[in-house]
PDB file of C-alpha atoms in Angstrom:
ATOM      1  CA  MET A   1      -6.522  28.221   5.537  1.00  0.00           C
ATOM      2  CA  SER A   2      -9.846  26.707   6.627  1.00  0.00           C
ATOM      3  CA  ASP A   3      -9.840  24.081   9.380  1.00  0.00           C
ATOM      4  CA  PHE A   4     -13.291  22.910   8.277  1.00  0.00           C
ATOM      5  CA  ILE A   5     -14.000  19.923   6.025  1.00  0.00           C
ATOM      6  CA  ALA A   6     -17.269  18.376   4.852  1.00  0.00           C
ATOM      7  CA  GLY A   7     -18.341  14.763   4.641  1.00  0.00           C
ATOM      8  CA  LEU A   8     -21.123  13.070   2.688  1.00  0.00           C
ATOM      9  CA  ASP A   9     -22.191   9.542   3.585  1.00  0.00           C
ATOM     10  CA  ILE A  10     -24.409   7.982   0.898  1.00  0.00           C
ATOM     11  CA  GLY A  11     -26.343   4.893   1.952  1.00  0.00           C
ATOM     12  CA  GLY A  12     -29.186   2.831   0.593  1.00  0.00           C
ATOM     13  CA  THR A  13     -31.687   4.193   3.120  1.00  0.00           C
ATOM     14  CA  LYS A  14     -30.264   7.576   4.110  1.00  0.00           C
ATOM     15  CA  CYS A  15     -27.734  10.231   3.159  1.00  0.00           C
ATOM     16  CA  ALA A  16     -25.836  12.157   5.827  1.00  0.00           C
ATOM     17  CA  VAL A  17     -24.102  15.508   5.431  1.00  0.00           C
ATOM     18  CA  LEU A  18     -21.709  16.744   8.098  1.00  0.00           C
ATOM     19  CA  ILE A  19     -19.117  19.405   8.756  1.00  0.00           C
ATOM     20  CA  GLY A  20     -16.041  18.663  10.809  1.00  0.00           C
ATOM     21  CA  LYS A  21     -13.341  20.852  12.265  1.00  0.00           C
ATOM     22  CA  ARG A  22      -9.740  19.750  12.404  1.00  0.00           C
ATOM     23  CA  THR A  23      -8.267  19.947  15.891  1.00  0.00           C
ATOM     24  CA  GLU A  24      -4.845  19.389  17.385  1.00  0.00           C
ATOM     25  CA  ASN A  25      -5.760  15.790  18.242  1.00  0.00           C
ATOM     26  CA  GLY A  26      -7.850  14.905  15.195  1.00  0.00           C
ATOM     27  CA  VAL A  27     -11.266  16.102  14.100  1.00  0.00           C
ATOM     28  CA  GLU A  28     -14.613  16.859  15.701  1.00  0.00           C
ATOM     29  CA  VAL A  29     -18.044  16.773  14.131  1.00  0.00           C
ATOM     30  CA  VAL A  30     -19.491  20.280  14.329  1.00  0.00           C
ATOM     31  CA  VAL A  31     -22.889  19.608  12.786  1.00  0.00           C
ATOM     32  CA  LYS A  32     -24.657  16.734  11.030  1.00  0.00           C
ATOM     33  CA  GLU A  33     -28.042  16.133   9.411  1.00  0.00           C
ATOM     34  CA  GLN A  34     -29.475  13.358   7.269  1.00  0.00           C
ATOM     35  CA  PHE A  35     -32.432  12.584   5.001  1.00  0.00           C
ATOM     36  CA  PRO A  36     -33.932   9.471   3.344  1.00  0.00           C
ATOM     37  CA  THR A  37     -32.085   8.543   0.147  1.00  0.00           C
ATOM     38  CA  PRO A  38     -34.217   9.475  -2.888  1.00  0.00           C
ATOM     39  CA  ASN A  39     -34.634   7.048  -5.774  1.00  0.00           C
ATOM     40  CA  SER A  40     -33.027   9.538  -8.155  1.00  0.00           C
ATOM     41  CA  PRO A  41     -29.267  10.062  -7.723  1.00  0.00           C
ATOM     42  CA  TYR A  42     -29.594  13.551  -9.178  1.00  0.00           C
ATOM     43  CA  GLN A  43     -32.222  14.451  -6.580  1.00  0.00           C
ATOM     44  CA  ALA A  44     -29.909  13.089  -3.875  1.00  0.00           C
ATOM     45  CA  ILE A  45     -27.028  15.271  -5.123  1.00  0.00           C
ATOM     46  CA  LYS A  46     -29.313  18.323  -5.184  1.00  0.00           C
ATOM     47  CA  GLN A  47     -30.537  17.663  -1.631  1.00  0.00           C
ATOM     48  CA  MET A  48     -26.999  17.087  -0.330  1.00  0.00           C
ATOM     49  CA  MET A  49     -25.872  20.398  -1.817  1.00  0.00           C
ATOM     50  CA  GLU A  50     -28.844  22.248  -0.344  1.00  0.00           C
ATOM     51  CA  LEU A  51     -28.250  20.663   3.047  1.00  0.00           C
ATOM     52  CA  LEU A  52     -24.525  21.427   2.959  1.00  0.00           C
ATOM     53  CA  ASP A  53     -25.305  25.062   2.155  1.00  0.00           C
ATOM     54  CA  ARG A  54     -27.720  25.237   5.111  1.00  0.00           C
ATOM     55  CA  LEU A  55     -25.176  23.675   7.457  1.00  0.00           C
ATOM     56  CA  LEU A  56     -22.461  26.085   6.335  1.00  0.00           C
ATOM     57  CA  LYS A  57     -24.752  29.005   7.140  1.00  0.00           C
ATOM     58  CA  LYS A  58     -25.777  27.394  10.423  1.00  0.00           C
ATOM     59  CA  VAL A  59     -22.162  27.088  11.550  1.00  0.00           C
ATOM     60  CA  GLY A  60     -21.516  30.704  10.615  1.00  0.00           C
ATOM     61  CA  ARG A  61     -20.857  31.093   6.900  1.00  0.00           C
ATOM     62  CA  ILE A  62     -17.518  29.317   7.178  1.00  0.00           C
ATOM     63  CA  SER A  63     -15.543  28.002   4.220  1.00  0.00           C
ATOM     64  CA  ILE A  64     -14.529  24.365   3.785  1.00  0.00           C
ATOM     65  CA  SER A  65     -11.191  23.171   2.396  1.00  0.00           C
ATOM     66  CA  ALA A  66     -12.257  19.717   1.126  1.00  0.00           C
ATOM     67  CA  ILE A  67     -15.217  17.372   0.730  1.00  0.00           C
ATOM     68  CA  GLY A  68     -15.149  13.613   1.283  1.00  0.00           C
ATOM     69  CA  ILE A  69     -17.752  11.140   0.024  1.00  0.00           C
ATOM     70  CA  SER A  70     -18.192   7.656   1.469  1.00  0.00           C
ATOM     71  CA  CYS A  71     -20.399   5.180  -0.395  1.00  0.00           C
ATOM     72  CA  GLY A  72     -20.769   1.436  -0.819  1.00  0.00           C
ATOM     73  CA  GLY A  73     -18.927  -0.049  -3.820  1.00  0.00           C
ATOM     74  CA  PRO A  74     -18.359  -0.792  -6.568  1.00  0.00           C
ATOM     75  CA  LEU A  75     -17.091   2.608  -7.604  1.00  0.00           C
ATOM     76  CA  ASP A  76     -14.287   4.315  -9.505  1.00  0.00           C
ATOM     77  CA  SER A  77     -12.568   6.621  -7.041  1.00  0.00           C
ATOM     78  CA  ARG A  78     -10.169   8.041  -9.625  1.00  0.00           C
ATOM     79  CA  ARG A  79     -12.939   9.249 -11.935  1.00  0.00           C
ATOM     80  CA  GLY A  80     -15.425   9.870  -9.145  1.00  0.00           C
ATOM     81  CA  LEU A  81     -18.039   7.419 -10.403  1.00  0.00           C
ATOM     82  CA  ILE A  82     -20.538   5.386  -8.377  1.00  0.00           C
ATOM     83  CA  LEU A  83     -21.126   2.139 -10.278  1.00  0.00           C
ATOM     84  CA  SER A  84     -24.549   0.854  -9.245  1.00  0.00           C
ATOM     85  CA  PRO A  85     -23.875  -0.597  -5.754  1.00  0.00           C
ATOM     86  CA  PRO A  86     -26.344  -3.285  -4.571  1.00  0.00           C
ATOM     87  CA  ASN A  87     -27.986  -0.832  -2.165  1.00  0.00           C
ATOM     88  CA  LEU A  88     -28.116   1.943  -4.822  1.00  0.00           C
ATOM     89  CA  PRO A  89     -29.155   0.115  -8.017  1.00  0.00           C
ATOM     90  CA  SER A  90     -30.219   3.277  -9.874  1.00  0.00           C
ATOM     91  CA  TRP A  91     -26.796   4.892  -9.386  1.00  0.00           C
ATOM     92  CA  GLU A  92     -25.280   3.608 -12.636  1.00  0.00           C
ATOM     93  CA  ARG A  93     -22.003   5.399 -13.486  1.00  0.00           C
ATOM     94  CA  ILE A  94     -23.007   8.514 -11.564  1.00  0.00           C
ATOM     95  CA  ASP A  95     -20.342  11.239 -11.476  1.00  0.00           C
ATOM     96  CA  ILE A  96     -20.563  12.285  -7.842  1.00  0.00           C
ATOM     97  CA  ILE A  97     -17.361  14.345  -7.636  1.00  0.00           C
ATOM     98  CA  SER A  98     -17.711  16.895 -10.466  1.00  0.00           C
ATOM     99  CA  PRO A  99     -20.884  18.633  -9.221  1.00  0.00           C
ATOM    100  CA  PHE A 100     -19.366  19.291  -5.773  1.00  0.00           C
ATOM    101  CA  ARG A 101     -15.953  20.261  -7.121  1.00  0.00           C
ATOM    102  CA  GLU A 102     -17.502  22.712  -9.582  1.00  0.00           C
ATOM    103  CA  LYS A 103     -19.818  24.309  -7.011  1.00  0.00           C
ATOM    104  CA  TYR A 104     -17.476  24.535  -4.031  1.00  0.00           C
ATOM    105  CA  GLY A 105     -14.078  24.788  -5.756  1.00  0.00           C
ATOM    106  CA  VAL A 106     -12.283  22.482  -3.316  1.00  0.00           C
ATOM    107  CA  PRO A 107     -10.724  18.990  -3.545  1.00  0.00           C
ATOM    108  CA  VAL A 108     -13.380  16.272  -3.472  1.00  0.00           C
ATOM    109  CA  GLY A 109     -12.658  12.594  -2.790  1.00  0.00           C
ATOM    110  CA  LEU A 110     -14.689   9.394  -3.131  1.00  0.00           C
ATOM    111  CA  GLN A 111     -13.997   6.064  -1.408  1.00  0.00           C
ATOM    112  CA  ASN A 112     -15.974   2.941  -0.615  1.00  0.00           C
ATOM    113  CA  ASP A 113     -17.069   2.605   2.987  1.00  0.00           C
ATOM    114  CA  ALA A 114     -14.370   0.062   3.963  1.00  0.00           C
ATOM    115  CA  ASN A 115     -11.581   2.299   2.633  1.00  0.00           C
ATOM    116  CA  ALA A 116     -13.161   5.352   4.254  1.00  0.00           C
ATOM    117  CA  CYS A 117     -13.352   3.610   7.637  1.00  0.00           C
ATOM    118  CA  ALA A 118      -9.764   2.418   7.235  1.00  0.00           C
ATOM    119  CA  LEU A 119      -8.628   5.998   6.661  1.00  0.00           C
ATOM    120  CA  ALA A 120     -10.578   7.170   9.716  1.00  0.00           C
ATOM    121  CA  GLU A 121      -9.144   4.500  12.030  1.00  0.00           C
ATOM    122  CA  TRP A 122      -5.666   5.130  10.617  1.00  0.00           C
ATOM    123  CA  LYS A 123      -5.828   8.901  11.072  1.00  0.00           C
ATOM    124  CA  TRP A 124      -7.811   9.198  14.281  1.00  0.00           C
ATOM    125  CA  GLY A 125      -8.472   5.748  15.729  1.00  0.00           C
ATOM    126  CA  ALA A 126      -6.815   2.449  16.597  1.00  0.00           C
ATOM    127  CA  GLY A 127      -4.406   2.592  13.634  1.00  0.00           C
ATOM    128  CA  ARG A 128      -2.747   5.907  14.495  1.00  0.00           C
ATOM    129  CA  GLY A 129       1.004   5.855  13.918  1.00  0.00           C
ATOM    130  CA  THR A 130       1.093   2.708  11.771  1.00  0.00           C
ATOM    131  CA  GLU A 131       2.520   2.309   8.276  1.00  0.00           C
ATOM    132  CA  ASN A 132       0.752  -0.974   7.478  1.00  0.00           C
ATOM    133  CA  MET A 133      -2.771  -1.472   8.783  1.00  0.00           C
ATOM    134  CA  ILE A 134      -5.833  -3.468   7.749  1.00  0.00           C
ATOM    135  CA  PHE A 135      -9.360  -2.489   8.690  1.00  0.00           C
ATOM    136  CA  LEU A 136     -12.082  -5.169   8.610  1.00  0.00           C
ATOM    137  CA  THR A 137     -15.678  -3.951   8.560  1.00  0.00           C
ATOM    138  CA  PHE A 138     -17.336  -7.086  10.062  1.00  0.00           C
ATOM    139  CA  GLY A 139     -20.810  -5.509  10.037  1.00  0.00           C
ATOM    140  CA  THR A 140     -23.538  -5.917   7.457  1.00  0.00           C
ATOM    141  CA  GLY A 141     -20.831  -7.372   5.225  1.00  0.00           C
ATOM    142  CA  MET A 142     -17.142  -8.224   5.450  1.00  0.00           C
ATOM    143  CA  GLY A 143     -14.751  -5.941   3.602  1.00  0.00           C
ATOM    144  CA  ALA A 144     -11.248  -4.606   4.153  1.00  0.00           C
ATOM    145  CA  GLY A 145      -9.550  -1.256   3.815  1.00  0.00           C
ATOM    146  CA  LEU A 146      -5.786  -1.496   3.292  1.00  0.00           C
ATOM    147  CA  ILE A 147      -3.179   1.003   4.458  1.00  0.00           C
ATOM    148  CA  LEU A 148       0.139  -0.176   2.997  1.00  0.00           C
ATOM    149  CA  ASN A 149       3.460   1.666   3.268  1.00  0.00           C
ATOM    150  CA  GLY A 150       1.671   4.676   4.721  1.00  0.00           C
ATOM    151  CA  GLN A 151      -0.861   4.984   1.884  1.00  0.00           C
ATOM    152  CA  LEU A 152      -4.376   3.840   1.141  1.00  0.00           C
ATOM    153  CA  TYR A 153      -4.159   0.926  -1.313  1.00  0.00           C
ATOM    154  CA  THR A 154      -7.223   0.597  -3.546  1.00  0.00           C
ATOM    155  CA  GLY A 155      -5.911  -1.748  -6.256  1.00  0.00           C
ATOM    156  CA  THR A 156      -6.038  -1.415 -10.036  1.00  0.00           C
ATOM    157  CA  ASN A 157      -9.761  -0.666 -10.256  1.00  0.00           C
ATOM    158  CA  ASP A 158     -10.841  -0.052  -6.649  1.00  0.00           C
ATOM    159  CA  MET A 159     -11.418  -3.732  -5.887  1.00  0.00           C
ATOM    160  CA  ALA A 160      -8.586  -4.290  -3.399  1.00  0.00           C
ATOM    161  CA  GLY A 161      -9.736  -5.530  -0.018  1.00  0.00           C
ATOM    162  CA  GLU A 162     -12.755  -7.587  -1.108  1.00  0.00           C
ATOM    163  CA  VAL A 163     -11.864 -10.232   1.465  1.00  0.00           C
ATOM    164  CA  GLY A 164     -15.499 -11.180   2.045  1.00  0.00           C
ATOM    165  CA  HIS A 165     -15.518 -12.972  -1.314  1.00  0.00           C
ATOM    166  CA  VAL A 166     -12.697 -15.353  -0.298  1.00  0.00           C
ATOM    167  CA  ARG A 167     -13.915 -18.915   0.298  1.00  0.00           C
ATOM    168  CA  LEU A 168     -12.877 -20.298   3.691  1.00  0.00           C
ATOM    169  CA  GLU A 169     -14.756 -23.618   3.489  1.00  0.00           C
ATOM    170  CA  ASP A 170     -16.159 -25.742   0.640  1.00  0.00           C
ATOM    171  CA  ASP A 171     -19.595 -25.347   2.174  1.00  0.00           C
ATOM    172  CA  GLY A 172     -21.103 -23.109   4.810  1.00  0.00           C
ATOM    173  CA  PRO A 173     -23.301 -20.049   5.230  1.00  0.00           C
ATOM    174  CA  TRP A 174     -23.849 -17.963   2.103  1.00  0.00           C
ATOM    175  CA  GLY A 175     -22.291 -14.526   1.688  1.00  0.00           C
ATOM    176  CA  TYR A 176     -20.970 -12.380  -1.179  1.00  0.00           C
ATOM    177  CA  GLY A 177     -22.102 -14.909  -3.784  1.00  0.00           C
ATOM    178  CA  LYS A 178     -20.485 -17.978  -2.214  1.00  0.00           C
ATOM    179  CA  HIS A 179     -21.245 -20.598   0.380  1.00  0.00           C
ATOM    180  CA  GLY A 180     -18.506 -20.857   2.990  1.00  0.00           C
ATOM    181  CA  SER A 181     -17.080 -17.403   2.239  1.00  0.00           C
ATOM    182  CA  PHE A 182     -15.396 -15.061   4.721  1.00  0.00           C
ATOM    183  CA  GLU A 183     -18.506 -12.860   4.556  1.00  0.00           C
ATOM    184  CA  GLY A 184     -20.714 -15.925   4.898  1.00  0.00           C
ATOM    185  CA  TYR A 185     -19.222 -16.651   8.305  1.00  0.00           C
ATOM    186  CA  CYS A 186     -18.220 -13.172   9.451  1.00  0.00           C
ATOM    187  CA  SER A 187     -21.007 -10.679   8.809  1.00  0.00           C
ATOM    188  CA  GLY A 188     -24.351  -9.844  10.346  1.00  0.00           C
ATOM    189  CA  GLY A 189     -26.270 -11.645   7.629  1.00  0.00           C
ATOM    190  CA  GLY A 190     -23.905 -14.606   7.616  1.00  0.00           C
ATOM    191  CA  ILE A 191     -24.172 -15.112  11.372  1.00  0.00           C
ATOM    192  CA  ALA A 192     -27.969 -14.925  11.149  1.00  0.00           C
ATOM    193  CA  ARG A 193     -28.058 -17.546   8.377  1.00  0.00           C
ATOM    194  CA  LEU A 194     -25.701 -19.842  10.298  1.00  0.00           C
ATOM    195  CA  ALA A 195     -27.824 -19.402  13.426  1.00  0.00           C
ATOM    196  CA  MET A 196     -31.044 -20.163  11.536  1.00  0.00           C
ATOM    197  CA  SER A 197     -29.734 -23.485  10.227  1.00  0.00           C
ATOM    198  CA  MET A 198     -28.361 -24.543  13.615  1.00  0.00           C
ATOM    199  CA  ALA A 199     -31.426 -23.338  15.552  1.00  0.00           C
ATOM    200  CA  GLU A 200     -33.753 -25.231  13.229  1.00  0.00           C
ATOM    201  CA  GLN A 201     -32.021 -28.480  14.137  1.00  0.00           C
ATOM    202  CA  LYS A 202     -32.204 -27.678  17.850  1.00  0.00           C
ATOM    203  CA  LEU A 203     -35.917 -26.952  17.573  1.00  0.00           C
ATOM    204  CA  LYS A 204     -36.449 -30.366  15.933  1.00  0.00           C
ATOM    205  CA  GLU A 205     -34.664 -31.920  18.901  1.00  0.00           C
ATOM    206  CA  GLY A 206     -36.932 -30.025  21.296  1.00  0.00           C
ATOM    207  CA  LYS A 207     -34.072 -27.850  22.597  1.00  0.00           C
ATOM    208  CA  PRO A 208     -34.991 -24.268  21.660  1.00  0.00           C
ATOM    209  CA  PRO A 209     -32.124 -21.773  22.021  1.00  0.00           C
ATOM    210  CA  LEU A 210     -32.586 -18.525  23.915  1.00  0.00           C
ATOM    211  CA  PHE A 211     -32.546 -16.436  20.732  1.00  0.00           C
ATOM    212  CA  CYS A 212     -35.197 -18.572  18.959  1.00  0.00           C
ATOM    213  CA  PRO A 213     -37.869 -20.089  21.218  1.00  0.00           C
ATOM    214  CA  SER A 214     -40.014 -21.424  18.352  1.00  0.00           C
ATOM    215  CA  VAL A 215     -40.084 -22.116  14.596  1.00  0.00           C
ATOM    216  CA  GLU A 216     -42.036 -18.869  14.111  1.00  0.00           C
ATOM    217  CA  HIS A 217     -39.011 -16.938  15.409  1.00  0.00           C
ATOM    218  CA  LEU A 218     -36.547 -18.366  12.843  1.00  0.00           C
ATOM    219  CA  PRO A 219     -36.975 -15.553  10.253  1.00  0.00           C
ATOM    220  CA  ALA A 220     -36.397 -12.942  12.978  1.00  0.00           C
ATOM    221  CA  ILE A 221     -32.970 -14.220  14.005  1.00  0.00           C
ATOM    222  CA  THR A 222     -30.229 -11.574  13.847  1.00  0.00           C
ATOM    223  CA  ALA A 223     -26.542 -11.519  14.734  1.00  0.00           C
ATOM    224  CA  GLU A 224     -27.392  -9.091  17.525  1.00  0.00           C
ATOM    225  CA  LYS A 225     -29.913 -11.491  19.090  1.00  0.00           C
ATOM    226  CA  VAL A 226     -27.429 -14.359  18.882  1.00  0.00           C
ATOM    227  CA  GLY A 227     -24.756 -12.166  20.450  1.00  0.00           C
ATOM    228  CA  MET A 228     -27.013 -11.152  23.321  1.00  0.00           C
ATOM    229  CA  ALA A 229     -27.881 -14.803  23.926  1.00  0.00           C
ATOM    230  CA  ALA A 230     -24.188 -15.731  23.884  1.00  0.00           C
ATOM    231  CA  GLN A 231     -23.472 -13.078  26.509  1.00  0.00           C
ATOM    232  CA  LYS A 232     -26.132 -14.723  28.683  1.00  0.00           C
ATOM    233  CA  GLY A 233     -24.442 -18.110  28.286  1.00  0.00           C
ATOM    234  CA  ASP A 234     -26.800 -19.732  25.775  1.00  0.00           C
ATOM    235  CA  GLU A 235     -25.120 -22.958  24.641  1.00  0.00           C
ATOM    236  CA  LEU A 236     -26.030 -22.782  20.945  1.00  0.00           C
ATOM    237  CA  ALA A 237     -25.242 -19.067  20.673  1.00  0.00           C
ATOM    238  CA  LEU A 238     -21.795 -19.700  22.139  1.00  0.00           C
ATOM    239  CA  GLU A 239     -21.280 -22.593  19.706  1.00  0.00           C
ATOM    240  CA  ILE A 240     -22.175 -20.284  16.812  1.00  0.00           C
ATOM    241  CA  TYR A 241     -19.733 -17.614  17.948  1.00  0.00           C
ATOM    242  CA  GLN A 242     -17.074 -20.297  18.404  1.00  0.00           C
ATOM    243  CA  ILE A 243     -17.448 -21.119  14.689  1.00  0.00           C
ATOM    244  CA  VAL A 244     -17.490 -17.422  13.740  1.00  0.00           C
ATOM    245  CA  GLY A 245     -14.394 -16.715  15.825  1.00  0.00           C
ATOM    246  CA  GLN A 246     -12.466 -19.609  14.296  1.00  0.00           C
ATOM    247  CA  GLN A 247     -13.330 -18.507  10.762  1.00  0.00           C
ATOM    248  CA  LEU A 248     -12.465 -14.896  11.578  1.00  0.00           C
ATOM    249  CA  GLY A 249      -9.140 -16.146  12.918  1.00  0.00           C
ATOM    250  CA  LYS A 250      -8.496 -18.042   9.668  1.00  0.00           C
ATOM    251  CA  GLY A 251      -9.230 -14.946   7.597  1.00  0.00           C
ATOM    252  CA  VAL A 252      -7.062 -12.736   9.798  1.00  0.00           C
ATOM    253  CA  ALA A 253      -4.188 -15.262   9.678  1.00  0.00           C
ATOM    254  CA  MET A 254      -4.339 -15.249   5.879  1.00  0.00           C
ATOM    255  CA  LEU A 255      -4.082 -11.445   5.841  1.00  0.00           C
ATOM    256  CA  ILE A 256      -1.184 -11.494   8.293  1.00  0.00           C
ATOM    257  CA  ASP A 257       0.740 -14.002   6.148  1.00  0.00           C
ATOM    258  CA  ILE A 258       0.091 -12.133   2.885  1.00  0.00           C
ATOM    259  CA  LEU A 259       0.369  -8.467   3.916  1.00  0.00           C
ATOM    260  CA  ASN A 260       2.502  -8.518   7.091  1.00  0.00           C
ATOM    261  CA  PRO A 261       0.638  -5.641   8.825  1.00  0.00           C
ATOM    262  CA  GLU A 262       1.401  -3.959  12.136  1.00  0.00           C
ATOM    263  CA  LYS A 263      -2.259  -3.853  13.110  1.00  0.00           C
ATOM    264  CA  ILE A 264      -5.540  -5.385  12.086  1.00  0.00           C
ATOM    265  CA  VAL A 265      -8.424  -3.242  13.284  1.00  0.00           C
ATOM    266  CA  ILE A 266     -11.833  -4.942  13.338  1.00  0.00           C
ATOM    267  CA  GLY A 267     -15.098  -3.039  13.547  1.00  0.00           C
ATOM    268  CA  SER A 268     -18.756  -3.465  14.466  1.00  0.00           C
ATOM    269  CA  ILE A 269     -19.574  -7.019  15.594  1.00  0.00           C
ATOM    270  CA  TYR A 270     -16.035  -7.770  16.803  1.00  0.00           C
ATOM    271  CA  ARG A 271     -16.033  -4.649  18.942  1.00  0.00           C
ATOM    272  CA  ARG A 272     -19.438  -5.475  20.437  1.00  0.00           C
ATOM    273  CA  GLN A 273     -18.611  -9.153  21.044  1.00  0.00           C
ATOM    274  CA  GLN A 274     -14.907  -8.767  21.836  1.00  0.00           C
ATOM    275  CA  ALA A 275     -15.061 -10.645  25.139  1.00  0.00           C
ATOM    276  CA  ILE A 276     -16.390 -13.757  23.397  1.00  0.00           C
ATOM    277  CA  LEU A 277     -14.568 -13.540  20.058  1.00  0.00           C
ATOM    278  CA  GLU A 278     -11.092 -12.303  20.977  1.00  0.00           C
ATOM    279  CA  PRO A 279      -9.783 -15.451  22.755  1.00  0.00           C
ATOM    280  CA  ILE A 280     -11.064 -17.681  19.927  1.00  0.00           C
ATOM    281  CA  VAL A 281      -9.606 -15.436  17.208  1.00  0.00           C
ATOM    282  CA  LEU A 282      -6.206 -15.139  18.894  1.00  0.00           C
ATOM    283  CA  GLU A 283      -5.967 -18.892  19.478  1.00  0.00           C
ATOM    284  CA  THR A 284      -6.813 -19.601  15.828  1.00  0.00           C
ATOM    285  CA  VAL A 285      -4.449 -16.948  14.488  1.00  0.00           C
ATOM    286  CA  LYS A 286      -1.632 -18.378  16.603  1.00  0.00           C
ATOM    287  CA  LYS A 287      -2.196 -21.799  15.016  1.00  0.00           C
ATOM    288  CA  GLU A 288      -2.622 -20.562  11.449  1.00  0.00           C
ATOM    289  CA  SER A 289      -0.229 -17.652  10.844  1.00  0.00           C
ATOM    290  CA  LEU A 290       3.546 -17.392  10.565  1.00  0.00           C
ATOM    291  CA  PRO A 291       4.938 -16.720  14.066  1.00  0.00           C
ATOM    292  CA  ILE A 292       7.410 -14.076  12.896  1.00  0.00           C
ATOM    293  CA  SER A 293       4.624 -12.137  11.162  1.00  0.00           C
ATOM    294  CA  LEU A 294       2.214 -12.513  14.069  1.00  0.00           C
ATOM    295  CA  SER A 295       4.862 -11.346  16.537  1.00  0.00           C
ATOM    296  CA  ILE A 296       4.683  -7.761  15.235  1.00  0.00           C
ATOM    297  CA  CYS A 297       0.939  -7.621  14.543  1.00  0.00           C
ATOM    298  CA  GLU A 298      -1.751  -6.446  16.963  1.00  0.00           C
ATOM    299  CA  ILE A 299      -5.395  -7.435  16.459  1.00  0.00           C
ATOM    300  CA  VAL A 300      -7.614  -4.791  18.033  1.00  0.00           C
ATOM    301  CA  PRO A 301     -11.219  -3.557  17.949  1.00  0.00           C
ATOM    302  CA  ALA A 302     -12.022  -0.337  16.113  1.00  0.00           C
ATOM    303  CA  GLU A 303     -11.553   2.657  18.382  1.00  0.00           C
ATOM    304  CA  LEU A 304     -14.016   5.070  16.794  1.00  0.00           C
ATOM    305  CA  GLY A 305     -16.926   2.753  17.535  1.00  0.00           C
ATOM    306  CA  GLU A 306     -20.385   3.691  16.325  1.00  0.00           C
ATOM    307  CA  SER A 307     -19.082   7.096  15.164  1.00  0.00           C
ATOM    308  CA  VAL A 308     -16.732   5.599  12.583  1.00  0.00           C
ATOM    309  CA  GLY A 309     -19.225   6.310   9.765  1.00  0.00           C
ATOM    310  CA  ASP A 310     -19.130  10.028  10.541  1.00  0.00           C
ATOM    311  CA  PHE A 311     -15.368  10.154  10.718  1.00  0.00           C
ATOM    312  CA  ALA A 312     -15.068   8.012   7.573  1.00  0.00           C
ATOM    313  CA  SER A 313     -16.374  10.639   5.151  1.00  0.00           C
ATOM    314  CA  LEU A 314     -14.323  13.333   6.871  1.00  0.00           C
ATOM    315  CA  SER A 315     -11.188  11.197   6.537  1.00  0.00           C
ATOM    316  CA  VAL A 316     -11.865  10.946   2.792  1.00  0.00           C
ATOM    317  CA  ALA A 317     -12.019  14.758   2.654  1.00  0.00           C
ATOM    318  CA  LEU A 318      -8.650  15.000   4.382  1.00  0.00           C
ATOM    319  CA  HIS A 319      -7.226  12.319   2.076  1.00  0.00           C
ATOM    320  CA  ALA A 320      -8.470  14.240  -0.993  1.00  0.00           C
ATOM    321  CA  LYS A 321      -6.885  17.432   0.325  1.00  0.00           C
ATOM    322  CA  GLU A 322      -3.538  15.753   0.994  1.00  0.00           C
ATOM    323  CA  THR A 323      -3.584  14.001  -2.387  1.00  0.00           C
ATOM    324  CA  GLU A 324      -4.284  17.294  -4.179  1.00  0.00           C
ATOM    325  CA  LYS A 325      -1.485  18.980  -2.260  1.00  0.00           C
ATOM    326  CA  SER A 326       1.023  16.267  -3.196  1.00  0.00           C
ATOM    327  CA  LYS A 327       0.325  16.914  -6.893  1.00  0.00           C
ATOM    328  CA  ILE A 328       1.427  20.542  -6.626  1.00  0.00           C
TER     329      ILE A 328
END
């Protein structure tokens, strides 16, 4: 039986193909290459196949036992269809699974990026050993991957975990089609929009923040710049992250009360700004959630860090293999 699995990560700007090897303690990436995402989905599939073939030869003509595909939603994981995600508008009902299954003759799985990252953190990261775990992306957007009763929960039509769409306030920064949404407050774009509105007022008062010294710099504000300013003690940047931390705490408390998890694993921005955000989040969660539910729940940063995207597609491959095996 082959210890090698393949992962495909399809993004709006680039596609990555990698081969991983299962080890006693998890998985290691053996080789990885990427290329700019073509406009045509069929050209992208062709290039991914050609690249996978090259990588297989490069590693030594090995065989793989499963292929995992990670892609932004919406999608239909059961039928293997990509349903025109915002970053891949020309991918309308594209069957991504059949071509790879037919060519390579192995189980092939498809999951959205939040679910894929949840699987990776559950198998090999901060969620190891749990039965009930929630992964929050907290990066470009805010989404959740749900591990419930020891299984990935995707919902009736793959829309479980769209926590970014939940409204936390009647008004506030825009995200996922709503003002005041979880994604509006807790995402890279949401933080930037919140910072722009607050910095604009400070500039009018003649008190430019560290991350925006003039009006000309307003369009260039990013969550990363605000975070760096907060780490240097900038007053407005810290105020912004205070708001973000409180809203993240509200969202986390809601998930604790509804799903009663053992762990909530938070990626990207939370991991990078843990020193600032963690005390605010924990204080808010303590106020907002049921004490008995909070008492058994840990809130931790993602363990796989910047490599989670690589491990995500490989975790989908392993999930596809295990799912296929359970059917036999």
